[in-house]
Short mmCIF file of C-alpha atoms and ligand atoms in Angstrom, two decimals:
data_model
loop_
_atom_site.label_atom_id
_atom_site.label_comp_id
_atom_site.label_asym_id
_atom_site.label_seq_id
_atom_site.Cartn_x
_atom_site.Cartn_y
_atom_site.Cartn_z
CA MET A 1 0.00 0.00 0.00
CA ARG A 2 1.34 3.49 -0.90
CA PHE A 3 0.87 6.47 1.39
CA HIS A 4 0.88 10.06 0.26
CA ARG A 5 3.28 11.84 2.46
CA PHE A 6 3.72 15.50 3.16
CA VAL A 7 6.44 16.85 0.87
CA ASP A 8 9.21 18.51 2.81
CA PRO A 9 10.31 21.60 0.82
CA LYS A 10 13.91 20.46 1.28
CA ASP A 11 13.15 17.46 -0.96
CA LEU A 12 12.05 19.62 -3.86
CA PRO A 13 14.44 20.14 -6.76
CA ASN A 14 16.71 23.15 -6.34
CA PHE A 15 15.10 25.39 -8.90
CA ILE A 16 11.74 25.22 -7.11
CA MET A 17 13.38 25.89 -3.76
CA ASP A 18 15.49 28.70 -5.13
CA GLU A 19 14.12 32.13 -4.53
CA LYS A 20 13.54 34.35 -7.54
CA VAL A 21 16.66 36.22 -8.59
CA THR A 22 16.96 39.24 -10.86
CA ILE A 23 20.37 39.45 -12.49
CA LEU A 24 21.23 42.83 -13.96
CA VAL A 25 24.09 42.94 -16.47
CA THR A 26 25.71 46.35 -17.04
CA GLY A 27 27.56 46.62 -20.35
CA GLY A 28 24.93 44.30 -21.80
CA SER A 29 25.47 45.50 -25.38
CA GLY A 30 29.22 44.85 -25.48
CA MET A 31 31.06 41.77 -26.71
CA LEU A 32 30.68 39.87 -23.44
CA GLY A 33 27.11 41.11 -22.94
CA TYR A 34 26.21 39.86 -26.42
CA ALA A 35 27.69 36.43 -25.66
CA LEU A 36 25.88 36.31 -22.30
CA GLN A 37 22.55 37.11 -23.94
CA ARG A 38 23.00 34.16 -26.29
CA VAL A 39 24.14 31.69 -23.65
CA VAL A 40 21.44 32.80 -21.18
CA LYS A 41 18.76 32.04 -23.80
CA VAL A 42 19.79 28.39 -23.56
CA GLU A 43 20.89 28.13 -19.92
CA LYS A 44 18.45 30.37 -18.06
CA ARG A 45 16.86 28.75 -14.98
CA PRO A 46 13.16 29.20 -14.16
CA ASN A 47 13.87 31.25 -11.03
CA GLU A 48 16.12 33.70 -12.90
CA GLU A 49 15.26 36.94 -14.63
CA TRP A 50 18.12 38.42 -16.69
CA ILE A 51 18.22 42.12 -17.60
CA PHE A 52 20.82 43.61 -19.93
CA ILE A 53 21.44 47.36 -19.91
CA ASN A 54 23.76 49.66 -21.87
CA SER A 55 24.55 53.36 -22.08
CA LYS A 56 21.24 54.10 -23.80
CA ASP A 57 19.44 52.96 -20.64
CA GLY A 58 21.55 55.31 -18.55
CA ASP A 59 25.02 56.83 -18.53
CA LEU A 60 26.69 55.14 -15.58
CA ARG A 61 29.21 57.98 -15.28
CA ASP A 62 26.33 59.96 -13.83
CA ILE A 63 25.16 59.00 -10.32
CA ASN A 64 21.55 60.07 -10.88
CA GLN A 65 21.18 58.08 -14.08
CA THR A 66 22.90 55.12 -12.45
CA ARG A 67 20.53 55.19 -9.49
CA LYS A 68 17.52 55.55 -11.77
CA VAL A 69 18.34 52.64 -14.04
CA ILE A 70 19.42 50.23 -11.27
CA GLU A 71 16.48 51.10 -9.01
CA LYS A 72 14.13 50.54 -11.95
CA TYR A 73 14.98 46.82 -11.87
CA MET A 74 15.96 46.38 -8.19
CA PRO A 75 18.30 43.49 -9.01
CA THR A 76 19.26 40.89 -6.43
CA HIS A 77 22.46 40.15 -8.38
CA VAL A 78 24.63 42.31 -10.65
CA LEU A 79 27.21 41.37 -13.27
CA HIS A 80 29.07 44.62 -13.72
CA LEU A 81 30.70 44.60 -17.16
CA ALA A 82 30.27 48.24 -18.28
CA SER A 83 33.64 49.80 -18.89
CA ALA A 84 35.74 51.82 -21.29
CA VAL A 85 37.66 49.04 -23.07
CA SER A 86 40.19 49.40 -25.87
CA GLY A 87 43.39 48.04 -27.31
CA MET A 88 46.92 49.03 -26.38
CA PHE A 89 47.37 51.79 -28.99
CA ARG A 90 44.17 53.61 -27.99
CA ASN A 91 44.99 53.16 -24.32
CA ILE A 92 48.28 54.99 -24.84
CA LYS A 93 46.42 57.97 -26.33
CA PHE A 94 43.49 58.07 -23.93
CA ASN A 95 44.77 56.82 -20.56
CA SER A 96 43.25 59.74 -18.67
CA ASP A 97 39.79 59.45 -20.29
CA VAL A 98 39.70 55.72 -19.62
CA LEU A 99 40.74 56.19 -15.99
CA LEU A 100 38.10 58.84 -15.30
CA THR A 101 35.30 57.04 -17.16
CA ASN A 102 35.90 53.76 -15.37
CA GLN A 103 36.34 55.36 -11.98
CA SER A 104 33.03 57.20 -12.33
CA ILE A 105 31.14 54.15 -13.61
CA ASN A 106 32.52 51.87 -10.91
CA THR A 107 32.01 54.31 -8.03
CA ASN A 108 28.39 54.91 -9.04
CA VAL A 109 27.48 51.27 -9.65
CA TYR A 110 29.00 50.13 -6.34
CA GLN A 111 27.37 52.94 -4.39
CA VAL A 112 23.88 52.17 -5.71
CA CYS A 113 24.29 48.39 -5.36
CA LYS A 114 25.29 48.89 -1.73
CA ASP A 115 22.31 51.20 -1.13
CA ILE A 116 19.74 48.79 -2.55
CA LYS A 117 21.39 45.80 -0.79
CA VAL A 118 22.29 43.74 -3.85
CA LYS A 119 23.03 40.21 -2.64
CA LYS A 120 25.95 39.62 -4.95
CA LEU A 121 27.87 41.84 -7.36
CA ILE A 122 30.57 40.50 -9.63
CA SER A 123 32.75 42.92 -11.55
CA CYS A 124 35.17 42.13 -14.32
CA LEU A 125 38.89 42.88 -14.09
CA SER A 126 41.41 41.77 -16.71
CA THR A 127 44.68 39.84 -16.61
CA CYS A 128 46.34 42.70 -18.53
CA ILE A 129 46.22 44.91 -15.40
CA TYR A 130 48.70 42.70 -13.54
CA PRO A 131 52.23 43.95 -12.75
CA ASP A 132 54.63 44.24 -15.64
CA ASN A 133 57.45 42.56 -13.71
CA VAL A 134 56.20 39.36 -12.17
CA THR A 135 57.11 35.72 -11.93
CA TYR A 136 55.20 33.27 -14.12
CA PRO A 137 52.64 31.89 -14.07
CA ILE A 138 50.83 34.86 -12.56
CA THR A 139 48.45 33.95 -9.72
CA GLU A 140 45.41 35.91 -8.60
CA SER A 141 47.07 37.24 -5.43
CA MET A 142 49.82 39.14 -7.31
CA LEU A 143 47.48 41.94 -8.44
CA HIS A 144 49.03 44.72 -6.37
CA ASN A 145 52.64 43.47 -6.39
CA GLY A 146 53.98 46.11 -8.78
CA ALA A 147 53.10 48.68 -11.42
CA PRO A 148 51.17 47.58 -14.51
CA HIS A 149 52.59 48.04 -18.03
CA ILE A 150 52.88 51.80 -18.65
CA THR A 151 50.85 51.66 -21.90
CA SER A 152 47.61 50.99 -20.02
CA ILE A 153 48.01 52.56 -16.58
CA GLY A 154 44.64 54.35 -16.73
CA TYR A 155 42.69 51.18 -17.52
CA SER A 156 44.76 49.05 -15.16
CA PHE A 157 44.48 51.23 -12.07
CA SER A 158 40.77 51.85 -12.62
CA LYS A 159 40.29 48.06 -12.71
CA ARG A 160 42.58 47.43 -9.73
CA MET A 161 40.43 49.84 -7.74
CA LEU A 162 37.48 47.48 -8.22
CA ASP A 163 39.40 44.95 -6.16
CA VAL A 164 40.07 47.60 -3.50
CA MET A 165 36.39 48.58 -3.53
CA ASN A 166 35.30 44.95 -3.11
CA ARG A 167 37.40 44.71 0.03
CA CYS A 168 36.32 48.08 1.45
CA TYR A 169 32.59 47.48 0.85
CA ARG A 170 32.88 44.00 2.33
CA MET A 171 34.71 45.26 5.43
CA GLN A 172 32.57 48.30 6.09
CA TYR A 173 29.12 47.19 4.91
CA GLY A 174 29.35 43.39 4.63
CA CYS A 175 28.59 43.56 0.89
CA ASN A 176 29.12 40.40 -1.15
CA PHE A 177 31.06 42.22 -3.90
CA LEU A 178 33.76 40.31 -5.75
CA SER A 179 35.58 40.16 -9.07
CA VAL A 180 36.55 37.67 -11.72
CA ILE A 181 39.55 38.19 -13.95
CA PRO A 182 39.32 37.05 -17.58
CA THR A 183 42.26 36.90 -19.92
CA ASN A 184 42.23 38.45 -23.44
CA LEU A 185 38.73 38.10 -24.82
CA TYR A 186 37.56 37.76 -28.44
CA GLY A 187 34.34 36.88 -30.22
CA PRO A 188 31.31 38.21 -32.12
CA ASN A 189 30.26 41.83 -31.50
CA ASP A 190 33.79 42.88 -30.53
CA ASN A 191 35.17 46.29 -31.45
CA PHE A 192 36.77 45.71 -34.89
CA SER A 193 38.19 49.23 -35.29
CA LEU A 194 41.43 49.35 -37.29
CA GLU A 195 42.97 51.85 -34.84
CA ASP A 196 41.48 51.02 -31.44
CA ALA A 197 40.78 47.31 -31.39
CA HIS A 198 42.40 44.47 -29.47
CA VAL A 199 44.70 42.19 -31.42
CA ILE A 200 42.23 39.56 -32.73
CA PRO A 201 39.40 41.82 -33.96
CA GLY A 202 41.98 44.29 -35.31
CA LEU A 203 43.68 41.50 -37.27
CA ILE A 204 40.41 40.11 -38.60
CA HIS A 205 39.44 43.53 -39.94
CA LYS A 206 42.91 44.21 -41.39
CA VAL A 207 42.95 40.87 -43.20
CA HIS A 208 39.43 41.52 -44.51
CA ARG A 209 40.62 44.84 -45.97
CA CYS A 210 43.88 43.42 -47.40
CA LYS A 211 41.88 40.71 -49.17
CA LYS A 212 39.54 43.29 -50.66
CA GLU A 213 42.30 45.69 -51.71
CA ASP A 214 44.83 42.98 -52.63
CA THR A 215 47.55 44.50 -50.39
CA PRO A 216 50.07 42.85 -48.04
CA LEU A 217 49.12 42.40 -44.41
CA ILE A 218 51.24 44.59 -42.11
CA VAL A 219 51.23 43.34 -38.52
CA TRP A 220 52.47 45.71 -35.79
CA GLY A 221 55.28 44.29 -33.64
CA THR A 222 57.51 41.24 -33.92
CA GLY A 223 54.83 38.57 -33.49
CA LYS A 224 56.83 37.08 -30.60
CA PRO A 225 54.64 37.97 -27.60
CA LEU A 226 52.63 35.14 -26.08
CA ARG A 227 48.99 35.38 -25.03
CA GLN A 228 46.12 33.31 -23.66
CA PHE A 229 42.82 34.07 -25.41
CA ILE A 230 39.30 33.18 -24.29
CA PHE A 231 36.29 32.94 -26.60
CA SER A 232 33.47 35.22 -25.41
CA TYR A 233 30.87 32.41 -25.32
CA ASP A 234 33.14 30.38 -23.01
CA LEU A 235 33.59 33.38 -20.74
CA ALA A 236 29.82 33.93 -20.73
CA LYS A 237 29.32 30.38 -19.41
CA LEU A 238 31.93 30.99 -16.71
CA MET A 239 30.30 34.29 -15.71
CA ILE A 240 26.95 32.51 -15.33
CA TRP A 241 28.60 29.89 -13.15
CA ALA A 242 30.22 32.64 -11.06
CA ILE A 243 27.04 34.60 -10.41
CA ARG A 244 25.28 31.38 -9.37
CA GLU A 245 28.00 29.50 -7.53
CA TYR A 246 31.17 31.46 -6.83
CA ASN A 247 31.31 33.14 -3.41
CA ASP A 248 35.00 33.19 -2.56
CA GLU A 249 36.12 36.64 -1.39
CA GLU A 250 39.29 36.31 -3.47
CA ASN A 251 39.40 36.90 -7.22
CA ILE A 252 39.57 34.07 -9.75
CA PHE A 253 41.20 33.97 -13.21
CA PHE A 254 39.10 32.78 -16.14
CA SER A 255 41.48 31.69 -18.86
CA VAL A 256 42.44 28.88 -21.17
CA ASP A 257 45.20 26.79 -19.63
CA GLU A 258 48.90 27.63 -19.85
CA ASP A 259 49.44 25.00 -22.57
CA ASP A 260 47.00 26.86 -24.82
CA GLU A 261 49.01 30.09 -24.81
CA ILE A 262 49.99 31.05 -28.37
CA SER A 263 52.29 33.60 -30.02
CA ILE A 264 50.92 36.52 -32.00
CA LYS A 265 52.65 35.00 -35.05
CA GLU A 266 50.69 31.73 -34.65
CA LEU A 267 47.54 33.77 -34.17
CA VAL A 268 48.20 35.69 -37.40
CA GLU A 269 48.62 32.38 -39.24
CA ILE A 270 45.23 31.16 -37.97
CA VAL A 271 43.43 34.40 -38.92
CA VAL A 272 45.11 34.41 -42.35
CA GLU A 273 44.20 30.76 -43.03
CA GLU A 274 40.63 31.03 -41.73
CA SER A 275 40.07 34.22 -43.78
CA GLY A 276 41.47 32.63 -46.94
CA PHE A 277 44.02 35.45 -47.35
CA LYS A 278 46.77 34.56 -49.86
CA GLY A 279 48.86 37.77 -49.83
CA ASP A 280 52.18 38.57 -48.09
CA VAL A 281 52.41 39.03 -44.32
CA VAL A 282 54.96 41.57 -42.99
CA PHE A 283 55.76 42.17 -39.29
CA ASP A 284 56.52 45.89 -38.65
CA GLU A 285 59.12 45.55 -35.90
CA THR A 286 59.34 49.33 -35.38
CA LYS A 287 56.00 49.17 -33.52
CA THR A 288 55.92 48.23 -29.84
CA ASP A 289 55.10 44.68 -28.76
CA GLY A 290 53.71 45.54 -25.34
CA GLN A 291 54.37 43.08 -22.54
CA TYR A 292 56.17 39.93 -23.82
CA LYS A 293 53.92 37.54 -21.93
CA LYS A 294 51.28 37.55 -19.21
CA THR A 295 50.82 33.84 -18.58
CA VAL A 296 48.25 33.26 -15.85
CA SER A 297 47.72 30.18 -13.74
CA THR A 298 44.38 28.41 -14.07
CA ALA A 299 45.02 26.27 -10.97
CA LYS A 300 42.29 27.96 -8.93
CA MET A 301 39.70 27.83 -11.73
CA ARG A 302 40.51 24.17 -12.30
CA GLN A 303 39.90 23.39 -8.62
CA PHE A 304 36.30 24.51 -9.11
CA LEU A 305 35.82 23.50 -12.75
CA PRO A 306 38.20 20.64 -13.57
CA ASP A 307 36.23 19.53 -16.65
CA PHE A 308 35.35 22.86 -18.26
CA LYS A 309 36.11 22.60 -21.99
CA PHE A 310 37.22 25.70 -23.89
CA THR A 311 36.48 26.29 -27.55
CA PRO A 312 39.68 25.63 -29.57
CA ILE A 313 41.05 28.96 -30.78
CA ARG A 314 40.78 28.08 -34.46
CA GLU A 315 37.06 27.33 -34.04
CA GLY A 316 36.44 30.52 -32.06
CA ILE A 317 38.27 32.60 -34.65
CA ARG A 318 36.36 30.94 -37.49
CA GLU A 319 33.08 31.85 -35.76
CA THR A 320 34.26 35.42 -35.09
CA ILE A 321 35.30 35.90 -38.75
CA ARG A 322 31.93 34.52 -39.88
CA TRP A 323 30.11 36.97 -37.58
CA PHE A 324 32.25 39.88 -38.77
CA GLU A 325 31.69 39.09 -42.47
CA GLU A 326 27.93 38.76 -41.95
CA ASN A 327 27.64 41.92 -39.83
CA TYR A 328 30.24 44.08 -41.54
CA GLU A 329 27.81 46.97 -42.14
CA THR A 330 26.76 47.28 -38.48
CA ALA A 331 29.86 46.03 -36.63
CA ARG A 332 31.92 48.47 -34.56
CA THR A 333 34.67 49.35 -37.02
P1 NAP B 401 32.74 46.31 -24.80
O1 NAP B 401 32.40 45.40 -25.92
O2 NAP B 401 33.64 47.47 -25.09
O3 NAP B 401 31.39 46.84 -24.15
C1 NAP B 401 31.41 47.84 -23.17
C2 NAP B 401 30.04 47.94 -22.58
O4 NAP B 401 30.06 48.95 -21.58
C3 NAP B 401 28.96 48.33 -23.58
O5 NAP B 401 27.78 47.64 -23.32
C4 NAP B 401 28.77 49.82 -23.32
O6 NAP B 401 27.47 50.30 -23.63
C5 NAP B 401 28.98 49.85 -21.81
N1 NAP B 401 29.35 51.20 -21.38
C6 NAP B 401 30.49 51.87 -21.66
N2 NAP B 401 30.44 53.12 -21.13
C7 NAP B 401 29.23 53.20 -20.48
C8 NAP B 401 28.58 54.22 -19.75
N3 NAP B 401 29.16 55.43 -19.54
N4 NAP B 401 27.36 53.98 -19.25
C9 NAP B 401 26.75 52.78 -19.43
N5 NAP B 401 27.32 51.76 -20.11
C10 NAP B 401 28.54 51.98 -20.64
O7 NAP B 401 33.40 45.51 -23.60
P2 NAP B 401 33.65 43.92 -23.47
O8 NAP B 401 34.82 43.61 -24.33
O9 NAP B 401 32.38 43.20 -23.63
O10 NAP B 401 34.17 43.82 -21.97
C11 NAP B 401 33.28 43.49 -20.90
C12 NAP B 401 34.05 43.51 -19.60
O11 NAP B 401 35.12 42.56 -19.66
C13 NAP B 401 34.71 44.86 -19.28
O12 NAP B 401 34.58 45.14 -17.91
C14 NAP B 401 36.16 44.65 -19.65
O13 NAP B 401 37.03 45.48 -18.91
C15 NAP B 401 36.35 43.19 -19.30
N6 NAP B 401 37.41 42.52 -20.07
C16 NAP B 401 37.47 42.65 -21.43
C17 NAP B 401 38.50 42.01 -22.12
C18 NAP B 401 38.61 42.14 -23.62
O14 NAP B 401 39.62 41.65 -24.17
N7 NAP B 401 37.67 42.77 -24.31
C19 NAP B 401 39.42 41.21 -21.44
C20 NAP B 401 39.30 41.08 -20.05
C21 NAP B 401 38.28 41.73 -19.38
P3 NAP B 401 27.18 50.95 -25.09
O15 NAP B 401 27.23 49.82 -26.08
O16 NAP B 401 25.84 51.54 -24.96
O17 NAP B 401 28.27 51.95 -25.32
#
């Protein structure tokens, strides 16, 4: 004989038990925001509401607009991605603008999130803000162990301050504010500007133009520097994991493993092959290389996510080139 028994709420599946959460993503129109929107469509849980905002919803450099847009949604969780982001050559020209923009955005977002008692805020640093002179592989705790590379001091110090703010808000107000630290990011909806872009989108656009105009490809620098690159869709999955599961007070790197680090020269070969470019490739060694390498350790990430599989770089670049070709008219160029 079977008896109906009272169902203890603790026996219900997690998603029914879980309280409703509203996750607000600042910078929702950027490269990472775009990737998150696509991944969330597939991975969203029933108790989650995701809201993506950008500068059209409110200029986060302004405290009143920041308060208005965040209070409109009253999020329980915030993924704070909004930032002035650019490649090394633009950073050199606009260090001061980048510093002031990011400081204003970050100060305002943190202030309002504290005021409305957001349960968890995760902001996004970058591995490129780490000290110029360090031992390798770099670990999370080395963030303040020396000055960053001079080319990007504005960006780097504005991002380092997020770590300082996490600690101050936690100590003084008990806020659950923390940061994750992705390595060099690439993917659809990146900034493909020929002057301002990061290395991968800049290369993809240059190769596209060289193919069209039948000219040689000139690459700035020697091609020797080494980098770890993460595909934006992979980072989006990791960000979703972090906002749901990660509660460590200390930062965590999100990167492909050390073995997957590649030289700029190898990267150029992949972009050239995947674009079907047949012309000459010339490295202009009069242009600066930036930091030779910035290898980060993925030991901490692997403790939490030993089986996470990253998209192979050739596949990610193929997808990014496809997106760029299809969206050439509207892409940020
Ligand atoms: P992105 O494509 O440049 O997008 C920047 C986002 O910030 C956009 O949605 C933009 O909105 C928003 N934003 C900028 N200024 C704003 C303002 N004053 N008010 C409101 N919103 C503003 O950036 P991303 O490459 O996706 O980067 C996302 C995060 O990852 C950033 O925090 C970045 O520092 C970090 N990160 C990036 C990389 C990388 O290689 N790209 C590597 C490591 C970490 P609009 O579209 O309306 O302007």
